[in-house]
Amino acid sequence: MTNAEIRALSLVAVRDAIAAGELTSEAVTAAAIEQAHRFNDDYALFITFTPDLALEQARAADLARAAGKPLGALHGVPITIKDNIDTAGIRTTAGAKVFADRVPSDDATVVTKLNAAGAISLGKTNMHEMALGGTTTNPHYGATRNPWAPERIPGGSSGGAAACASLQIGYAAMGTDSAGSVRAPAALCGVVGLKQTHGLVSLRGCMPTGTWTTDHIGPLTRSVADATLIFEVTRGYDPADPDSAPRPPEPCQPLASLAGLKFGLPENYFWEDLDDEVEQICRRTVAMLIEAGAEIVPLRIPTVDLLPISRPSTMAEANVYHEPYLREHLEDYGEDIRYRLLAGQYVLATDYIRAMRARRLLINEMSQILTSVDALVTPASPVPAQPIGFKSIKVKDKELSVASGMGSLFVRNTMPANQAGVPAISIPAGCTKDGLPVGIQLITGAFLDYKLLSIATLVEEMVGFDPTPPILKAMEAAA
Amino acid sequence: MDLEKLKELDAVLHQNSYSDEVFAGMLPYVHMYVATRARLRELPLREVASSLVMIAGGKR
């Protein structure tokens, strides 16, 4: 098997091949490292790339297998980890200059679980500074490029993770998602992005740099099955995490068909002000659902229009974390987040409390609506990937600038699931005429993660999207 | 709110010694907050439970 063929395997397939002795972890890891070396300089994929450590761990994984030791669910499989998830002894910067020399002494719980399952980290992926934006044009560690269109952003904040998943550098990329930072870059890079029910995956060791009450750690993968495996490995109650849920998700037998399932189509908010081609592709996906026998239920979610009210809480939470660093190192913050973080100091406590209570209105309404349908279906990102360095976005007849809050446009449709805590997934739905991927988002009720993944598997099969970017196809053709 | 009002607010609350450039940089974001605040205050929230509920004993 060539290195390109090894890299193109799914996570489940490569795991099984290693377990069966058909491939060694060293060979698999070396193939991923080869790809990382090929793209890292131009694409700014990693903040800290650790190939030597990865190879050392891969050889140890092969020895363990040869010795007949029990194998974990990810034994010998290389993955990547976003640089705001703590890794003991390996610097973890959150994409920030102020944390350039920060080396955690402990692994995040999720890293402990991945290590225990036998996963091998290739390194820490680039991200939007402090996870506070959707471009991954990082002023300190470089602008990550989109594998489908290298002059464009990969989205963010888990942009390095999305690019690695797309470029077949590792078989899963761990990201974080406080407003859509897994699902939005997944949509823009043509991969799958999962944000499970809040509390099912521990956040201990995830740097709380922004909005800690809506944050999640989740995987970006090339298939729903691979995301499901990572969810299985990483979920579980963690008494050290005050947000951790002391209950498992509801079990769900794999669904055989989309026929008879009810999909809620929100008529307000989610389908408004979309890029024309994004709308066309997502409506085509809805039409395919109908053809497959699903029922589409038009509905309205009035409280979702209140989402901008979350601004006081996010501004205040981020300011509290950053205040000591802002005081001493203001110039070390990128310009796009510096003033936003500082402005959080003027948020009144009364408004923070109101925002937290207002969020409950959304939670209650979403919970109610999600008992009447099997899933909501929405576009994941309202717009496709934009050119690196863009200053405004034109949607319909509106020209949105940075000053008008454009920065949150990429996560406009993903943010409600964070505010409500319910699970959501982005799956590739197609490409624009310029070859830019578009994602469709599915949302289910809290703790119905397995049902979400089962529905997503069927939708993925229905769409039949090939997640291989043109640059890899060209390499394959030239080889 | 204009630049001078923001500087007055800061003098009351924090007494920061920012340059005019820093105050000007913050101003659009303060405007966003003020704009959403008005809507927030219209909501009947007095008897709504907070979504900020943490489990005792957590360490994160």
XYZ file of C-alpha atoms in Angstrom:
539
model
C 0.000 0.000 0.000
C 1.393 3.445 -0.905
C 1.570 6.283 1.599
C -1.218 8.051 -0.313
C -3.405 4.957 -0.050
C -2.671 4.676 3.672
C -3.590 8.317 4.236
C -6.830 7.938 2.322
C -8.096 5.218 4.656
C -10.804 6.093 7.123
C -10.052 6.224 10.838
C -12.027 3.045 11.408
C -10.263 1.262 8.532
C -6.745 2.247 9.603
C -7.481 1.326 13.218
C -8.667 -2.108 12.096
C -5.679 -2.565 9.773
C -3.232 -1.792 12.596
C -5.069 -4.096 14.987
C -4.994 -6.888 12.395
C -1.280 -6.411 11.741
C -1.889 -5.400 8.120
C -0.269 -2.018 8.755
C 2.134 -0.805 11.418
C 1.490 2.323 13.393
C 4.965 3.492 12.386
C 4.099 3.266 8.684
C 0.775 4.993 9.169
C 2.300 7.738 11.305
C 5.215 8.224 8.898
C 2.737 8.643 6.022
C 0.885 11.342 7.957
C 4.157 13.076 8.859
C 5.231 13.017 5.215
C 2.021 14.837 4.297
C 2.457 17.320 7.131
C 5.988 18.128 5.962
C 4.630 18.639 2.455
C 2.049 21.238 3.467
C 2.930 22.688 6.860
C 5.137 25.580 5.768
C 2.757 26.916 3.140
C -0.489 26.145 4.955
C 0.527 27.115 8.545
C -1.118 23.967 9.899
C 0.709 23.453 13.176
C 1.824 25.738 15.974
C 3.855 22.927 17.504
C 4.582 19.965 15.230
C 5.944 16.902 17.069
C 6.912 14.285 14.451
C 9.756 12.719 16.435
C 7.567 12.156 19.467
C 4.815 10.764 17.256
C 7.156 8.263 15.621
C 8.528 7.217 19.003
C 4.985 6.585 20.252
C 4.085 4.743 17.044
C 7.004 2.362 17.461
C 5.953 1.764 21.076
C 2.396 1.044 19.864
C 3.745 -1.545 17.413
C 5.810 -3.188 20.147
C 2.772 -3.296 22.434
C 0.742 -4.993 19.753
C 3.523 -7.474 19.027
C 3.706 -8.266 22.749
C 0.022 -9.103 22.779
C -0.970 -6.239 25.053
C -4.616 -5.093 24.999
C -5.275 -2.573 22.237
C -7.305 0.585 22.704
C -9.983 1.796 20.316
C -7.477 4.097 18.571
C -4.357 1.993 18.972
C -1.519 3.464 16.928
C -3.690 5.934 15.013
C -2.242 9.442 14.431
C -4.464 12.420 15.159
C -3.974 16.152 15.728
C -4.939 18.327 18.684
C -5.947 21.977 18.578
C -3.565 24.261 20.408
C -5.980 25.309 23.143
C -6.282 21.758 24.525
C -3.662 21.083 27.191
C -0.947 18.528 26.513
C 1.494 17.779 29.337
C 5.010 18.898 28.492
C 4.038 20.241 25.067
C 3.412 23.944 24.741
C -0.185 24.981 24.385
C -0.589 28.566 23.235
C -4.244 28.955 22.189
C -2.767 30.637 19.149
C -1.663 33.582 21.261
C 1.641 35.353 21.619
C 1.011 35.927 25.324
C 0.977 32.149 25.810
C 3.859 31.397 23.434
C 5.871 29.737 26.217
C 3.008 28.139 28.133
C 3.710 24.438 28.790
C 0.968 22.641 30.751
C 1.937 20.135 33.400
C -1.199 18.036 32.870
C -3.085 16.640 29.902
C -6.650 17.737 29.348
C -9.060 14.953 30.253
C -9.863 14.437 26.602
C -6.147 13.993 25.804
C -5.843 11.477 28.625
C -8.725 9.529 27.106
C -7.276 9.680 23.596
C -3.868 8.559 24.871
C -5.450 5.728 26.845
C -7.183 4.597 23.658
C -3.788 4.482 21.936
C -4.023 7.588 19.741
C -0.797 9.286 18.675
C -0.624 13.061 18.470
C 1.170 14.594 15.500
C 1.145 18.010 17.147
C -0.858 21.068 18.055
C -2.823 22.684 15.256
C -3.046 26.350 14.378
C -6.163 28.248 15.313
C -7.710 31.674 15.410
C -6.020 33.550 18.225
C -7.670 32.577 21.536
C -10.443 30.815 19.558
C -12.060 34.216 19.209
C -12.698 34.349 15.484
C -13.525 32.431 12.359
C -10.625 32.940 9.957
C -7.479 31.305 11.459
C -5.534 34.164 9.951
C -3.288 34.116 12.975
C -1.002 37.160 13.351
C 1.546 35.187 15.372
C 1.607 31.691 13.838
C 0.573 32.324 10.244
C -2.552 32.245 8.106
C -3.857 28.710 7.661
C -4.954 27.977 4.105
C -8.027 26.134 2.899
C -7.032 22.892 1.110
C -9.864 23.395 -1.407
C -8.737 26.917 -2.308
C -5.338 27.821 -0.837
C -5.888 31.565 -1.256
C -8.887 31.314 1.064
C -9.434 30.867 4.799
C -10.245 27.443 6.259
C -12.662 29.028 8.721
C -12.103 28.841 12.428
C -11.321 28.901 15.080
C -10.270 25.255 14.519
C -8.842 26.120 11.091
C -5.615 24.137 11.397
C -7.615 21.116 12.534
C -10.000 21.374 9.571
C -7.145 21.751 7.088
C -5.292 18.761 8.564
C -8.413 16.585 8.420
C -8.968 17.582 4.802
C -5.327 17.051 3.804
C -5.315 13.575 5.370
C -2.818 14.558 8.049
C -4.028 12.264 10.780
C -7.368 10.482 10.917
C -9.137 12.860 13.269
C -8.495 16.433 14.374
C -9.598 17.509 17.817
C -11.078 21.006 17.822
C -13.098 23.206 20.113
C -16.459 24.820 19.480
C -17.916 27.626 21.607
C -20.023 29.119 18.805
C -19.277 26.899 15.820
C -15.485 26.630 15.781
C -15.603 22.940 14.864
C -18.636 22.931 12.551
C -17.919 26.130 10.595
C -14.353 25.223 9.509
C -15.559 21.680 8.849
C -18.150 23.126 6.477
C -15.607 25.372 4.761
C -13.064 22.550 4.346
C -15.428 19.754 3.274
C -15.136 17.558 6.355
C -17.430 16.455 9.185
C -17.539 18.479 12.414
C -19.287 17.291 15.582
C -20.326 19.261 18.654
C -21.952 16.866 21.072
C -24.359 17.665 23.913
C -22.748 20.103 26.337
C -21.258 18.171 29.230
C -20.726 14.814 27.517
C -17.046 15.456 26.748
C -14.973 16.918 29.567
C -13.648 20.440 29.188
C -11.035 20.126 31.911
C -7.770 21.284 30.373
C -9.399 23.220 27.565
C -8.114 26.783 27.897
C -11.140 28.926 28.797
C -9.935 31.831 26.714
C -13.279 33.036 25.468
C -16.738 31.837 26.250
C -16.403 29.010 28.672
C -20.110 28.485 29.311
C -20.705 27.534 25.677
C -17.467 25.703 24.901
C -17.118 22.108 23.690
C -14.277 19.864 22.488
C -15.225 17.947 19.358
C -13.714 16.092 16.397
C -13.262 17.017 12.729
C -13.056 13.918 10.557
C -13.559 12.779 6.986
C -16.668 10.735 7.814
C -19.474 10.511 10.322
C -18.354 7.015 11.332
C -14.938 8.400 12.284
C -16.529 11.213 14.320
C -18.677 8.609 16.072
C -15.610 6.620 17.087
C -13.922 9.720 18.527
C -17.129 10.603 20.389
C -17.169 7.103 21.881
C -13.575 7.415 23.063
C -13.787 10.942 24.458
C -17.193 11.065 26.142
C -17.794 10.296 29.803
C -18.515 11.972 33.103
C -15.597 13.887 34.614
C -16.113 14.995 38.217
C -13.293 17.504 37.755
C -15.313 19.409 35.167
C -18.168 21.415 36.664
C -19.996 21.302 33.324
C -19.696 17.530 32.985
C -23.005 15.679 32.677
C -23.377 12.747 35.095
C -25.417 10.772 32.585
C -24.673 9.115 29.253
C -26.321 9.944 25.943
C -29.481 8.060 25.011
C -28.735 4.812 23.162
C -29.990 4.618 19.590
C -30.008 1.683 17.218
C -28.614 2.606 13.775
C -31.463 3.878 11.627
C -32.110 1.948 8.441
C -33.590 4.739 6.389
C -34.448 8.416 6.279
C -38.017 7.510 5.330
C -40.493 8.725 7.912
C -38.048 10.932 9.806
C -39.242 14.462 10.538
C -36.826 17.300 9.808
C -37.668 20.732 11.154
C -36.887 23.532 8.700
C -36.657 26.795 10.647
C -38.206 29.542 8.562
C -36.635 32.325 10.569
C -32.942 33.103 11.162
C -31.126 30.010 9.814
C -32.248 30.269 6.190
C -32.091 34.059 6.000
C -29.318 36.066 4.310
C -27.476 33.125 2.797
C -24.963 33.176 -0.008
C -26.940 32.200 -3.121
C -24.957 29.051 -3.833
C -24.957 27.963 -0.191
C -28.744 28.290 -0.195
C -29.058 26.409 -3.476
C -26.903 23.502 -2.281
C -28.604 23.256 1.107
C -32.103 23.418 -0.404
C -31.051 20.689 -2.828
C -30.094 18.570 0.201
C -33.538 19.203 1.705
C -35.114 18.134 -1.591
C -33.048 14.934 -1.446
C -34.363 14.282 2.068
C -37.914 14.552 0.750
C -37.077 12.202 -2.107
C -35.706 9.766 0.463
C -39.049 9.750 2.225
C -38.367 12.201 5.039
C -40.977 14.707 6.118
C -40.010 18.385 6.189
C -41.748 20.381 8.905
C -41.585 24.170 8.494
C -41.335 25.846 11.896
C -40.230 29.013 13.633
C -37.864 29.441 16.589
C -38.641 32.967 17.794
C -36.089 33.102 20.624
C -33.205 32.387 18.263
C -33.599 35.927 16.977
C -32.499 37.025 20.443
C -29.050 35.491 20.021
C -27.201 38.807 19.822
C -28.192 39.172 23.458
C -25.499 36.648 24.259
C -22.940 39.352 23.505
C -22.750 40.726 27.066
C -22.000 37.290 28.473
C -19.339 36.426 25.913
C -17.664 39.818 26.178
C -17.569 39.667 29.972
C -16.386 36.062 30.207
C -13.540 36.657 27.779
C -12.504 39.864 29.523
C -12.317 38.193 32.926
C -9.892 35.576 31.579
C -7.705 37.996 29.656
C -7.722 41.046 31.907
C -4.302 40.470 33.560
C -2.659 39.851 30.170
C -4.424 42.759 28.517
C -3.104 45.016 31.238
C 0.511 43.905 30.768
C 0.698 42.829 27.132
C -1.964 44.658 25.144
C 0.240 44.987 22.067
C 0.770 41.230 21.990
C -2.882 40.655 21.102
C -3.944 40.637 17.472
C -5.871 43.731 16.444
C -9.030 41.798 15.625
C -9.502 40.621 19.200
C -7.631 43.218 21.267
C -10.332 45.867 21.487
C -13.205 43.387 21.644
C -11.638 41.793 24.708
C -10.976 45.141 26.352
C -14.541 46.326 25.776
C -15.835 43.448 27.911
C -14.844 45.361 31.045
C -17.792 47.722 30.591
C -20.458 44.983 30.639
C -22.647 45.374 33.694
C -23.144 42.406 36.015
C -26.896 42.899 35.667
C -26.645 42.455 31.904
C -24.492 39.352 32.279
C -27.129 37.851 34.569
C -29.888 38.835 32.152
C -27.984 37.233 29.265
C -27.635 34.006 31.211
C -31.354 33.964 31.931
C -32.236 34.897 28.375
C -30.244 31.896 27.216
C -32.632 29.741 29.247
C -35.486 30.989 27.051
C -33.664 29.643 24.002
C -32.827 26.354 25.763
C -36.476 25.861 26.698
C -37.789 26.675 23.238
C -35.223 24.558 21.393
C -35.895 21.642 23.751
C -39.611 21.903 23.129
C -39.245 22.122 19.341
C -36.793 19.247 19.244
C -39.372 16.933 20.807
C -41.652 17.488 17.813
C -39.098 16.654 15.087
C -36.231 14.189 14.758
C -33.738 16.877 13.788
C -33.447 20.443 12.585
C -31.772 20.948 9.212
C -29.956 24.199 8.434
C -26.994 25.448 6.426
C -23.865 25.170 8.604
C -22.159 28.383 7.470
C -24.179 31.042 5.630
C -21.213 31.746 3.358
C -18.386 29.668 1.835
C -14.665 30.255 2.461
C -13.549 33.858 1.872
C -10.169 35.075 0.581
C -7.458 35.413 3.223
C -7.372 39.033 4.376
C -10.949 39.836 3.292
C -12.423 42.966 4.822
C -16.092 42.529 4.015
C -18.565 39.939 2.760
C -21.405 40.550 0.349
C -24.491 38.462 1.111
C -27.528 39.123 -1.085
C -27.516 42.905 -1.377
C -25.855 43.494 1.990
C -22.195 44.398 2.348
C -21.146 43.275 5.832
C -17.997 44.818 7.262
C -15.945 43.837 10.285
C -17.415 46.761 12.210
C -20.953 45.490 11.618
C -20.200 42.238 13.364
C -19.247 40.271 10.269
C -16.861 38.190 12.347
C -19.758 36.209 13.748
C -21.330 35.540 10.337
C -19.543 32.199 9.855
C -20.982 30.928 13.146
C -24.395 32.553 12.939
C -26.118 29.228 12.279
C -23.954 27.109 14.545
C -24.120 29.353 17.622
C -27.704 28.476 18.673
C -26.729 24.868 19.432
C -23.953 26.144 21.705
C -26.298 28.467 23.524
C -28.852 25.667 23.942
C -26.246 22.956 24.661
C -27.809 20.535 22.172
C -25.790 18.310 19.800
C -25.155 19.387 16.221
C -23.078 18.183 13.307
C -21.924 19.663 10.016
C -21.705 17.340 7.014
C -20.444 18.294 3.542
C -23.383 18.904 1.197
C -21.633 19.895 -2.022
C -19.411 22.504 -3.622
C -20.008 25.903 -5.187
C -19.143 26.542 -8.850
C -15.733 27.731 -7.626
C -15.182 24.416 -5.872
C -15.760 25.693 -2.332
C -17.333 23.176 0.080
C -20.697 23.866 1.702
C -21.931 22.135 4.857
C -25.389 21.178 6.035
C -26.066 21.180 9.780
C -28.258 18.748 11.704
C -29.365 19.450 15.282
C -31.178 17.083 17.676
C -32.360 17.245 21.272
C -29.961 17.059 24.212
C -28.387 13.650 24.840
C -29.713 12.327 21.525
C -26.172 12.314 20.137
C -26.338 8.749 18.865
C -29.570 9.507 17.061
C -27.898 12.579 15.537
C -24.936 10.504 14.386
C -27.217 7.831 12.972
C -29.235 10.380 10.995
C -26.006 12.063 9.874
C -24.675 8.741 8.594
C -27.737 8.376 6.377
C -27.539 11.974 5.151
C -23.826 11.552 4.408
C -24.608 8.431 2.381
C -27.441 10.238 0.578
C -25.224 13.187 -0.410
C -22.257 11.040 -1.418
C -19.668 13.828 -1.075
C -16.008 13.000 -1.733
C -13.981 14.832 0.964
C -10.725 14.625 -1.001
C -9.653 18.155 -2.008
C -8.513 18.772 -5.601
C -4.898 19.307 -4.543
C -4.704 15.724 -3.246
C -6.411 14.362 -6.341
C -3.861 16.197 -8.478
C -1.017 14.724 -6.426
C -2.512 11.266 -6.829
C -2.872 11.725 -10.581
C 0.720 12.923 -10.893
C 2.115 10.011 -8.860
C -21.972 56.853 23.110
C -19.038 58.818 21.732
C -15.348 58.716 22.602
C -15.595 61.319 25.338
C -18.524 59.564 27.012
C -16.611 56.286 26.981
C -13.633 57.993 28.591
C -15.932 59.441 31.243
C -17.454 56.023 31.892
C -13.986 54.515 32.201
C -12.890 57.257 34.608
C -15.806 56.369 36.891
C -15.415 52.578 36.688
C -11.778 51.707 36.104
C -9.500 54.748 35.801
C -7.539 53.153 32.972
C -4.804 55.190 31.343
C -5.522 54.182 27.762
C -4.574 56.259 24.777
C -7.298 57.752 22.576
C -6.447 55.078 20.003
C -7.328 52.317 22.448
C -10.576 53.984 23.468
C -11.444 54.476 19.797
C -10.686 50.823 19.100
C -13.074 49.697 21.835
C -15.885 52.036 20.862
C -17.537 49.886 18.126
C -17.689 46.930 20.499
C -19.153 49.042 23.298
C -21.755 50.213 20.786
C -22.610 46.578 19.963
C -23.066 45.829 23.633
C -25.222 48.885 24.239
C -27.367 48.014 21.218
C -28.069 44.486 22.455
C -28.532 45.634 26.064
C -31.692 47.526 25.250
C -33.300 44.407 23.811
C -32.123 42.277 26.697
C -33.775 44.596 29.183
C -37.132 44.286 27.437
C -37.313 40.546 28.136
C -39.353 39.226 31.085
C -36.490 37.479 32.830
C -37.171 37.995 36.516
C -38.486 34.476 37.082
C -36.425 32.671 34.436
C -33.761 30.321 35.780
C -30.146 31.115 34.959
C -28.432 28.849 32.449
C -25.245 29.185 34.477
C -25.449 26.085 36.651
C -22.285 24.365 37.747
C -21.841 21.089 39.580
C -20.371 21.329 43.071
C -16.887 19.913 43.396
C -15.757 20.728 39.858
C -12.217 21.981 39.472
C -12.050 23.358 35.960
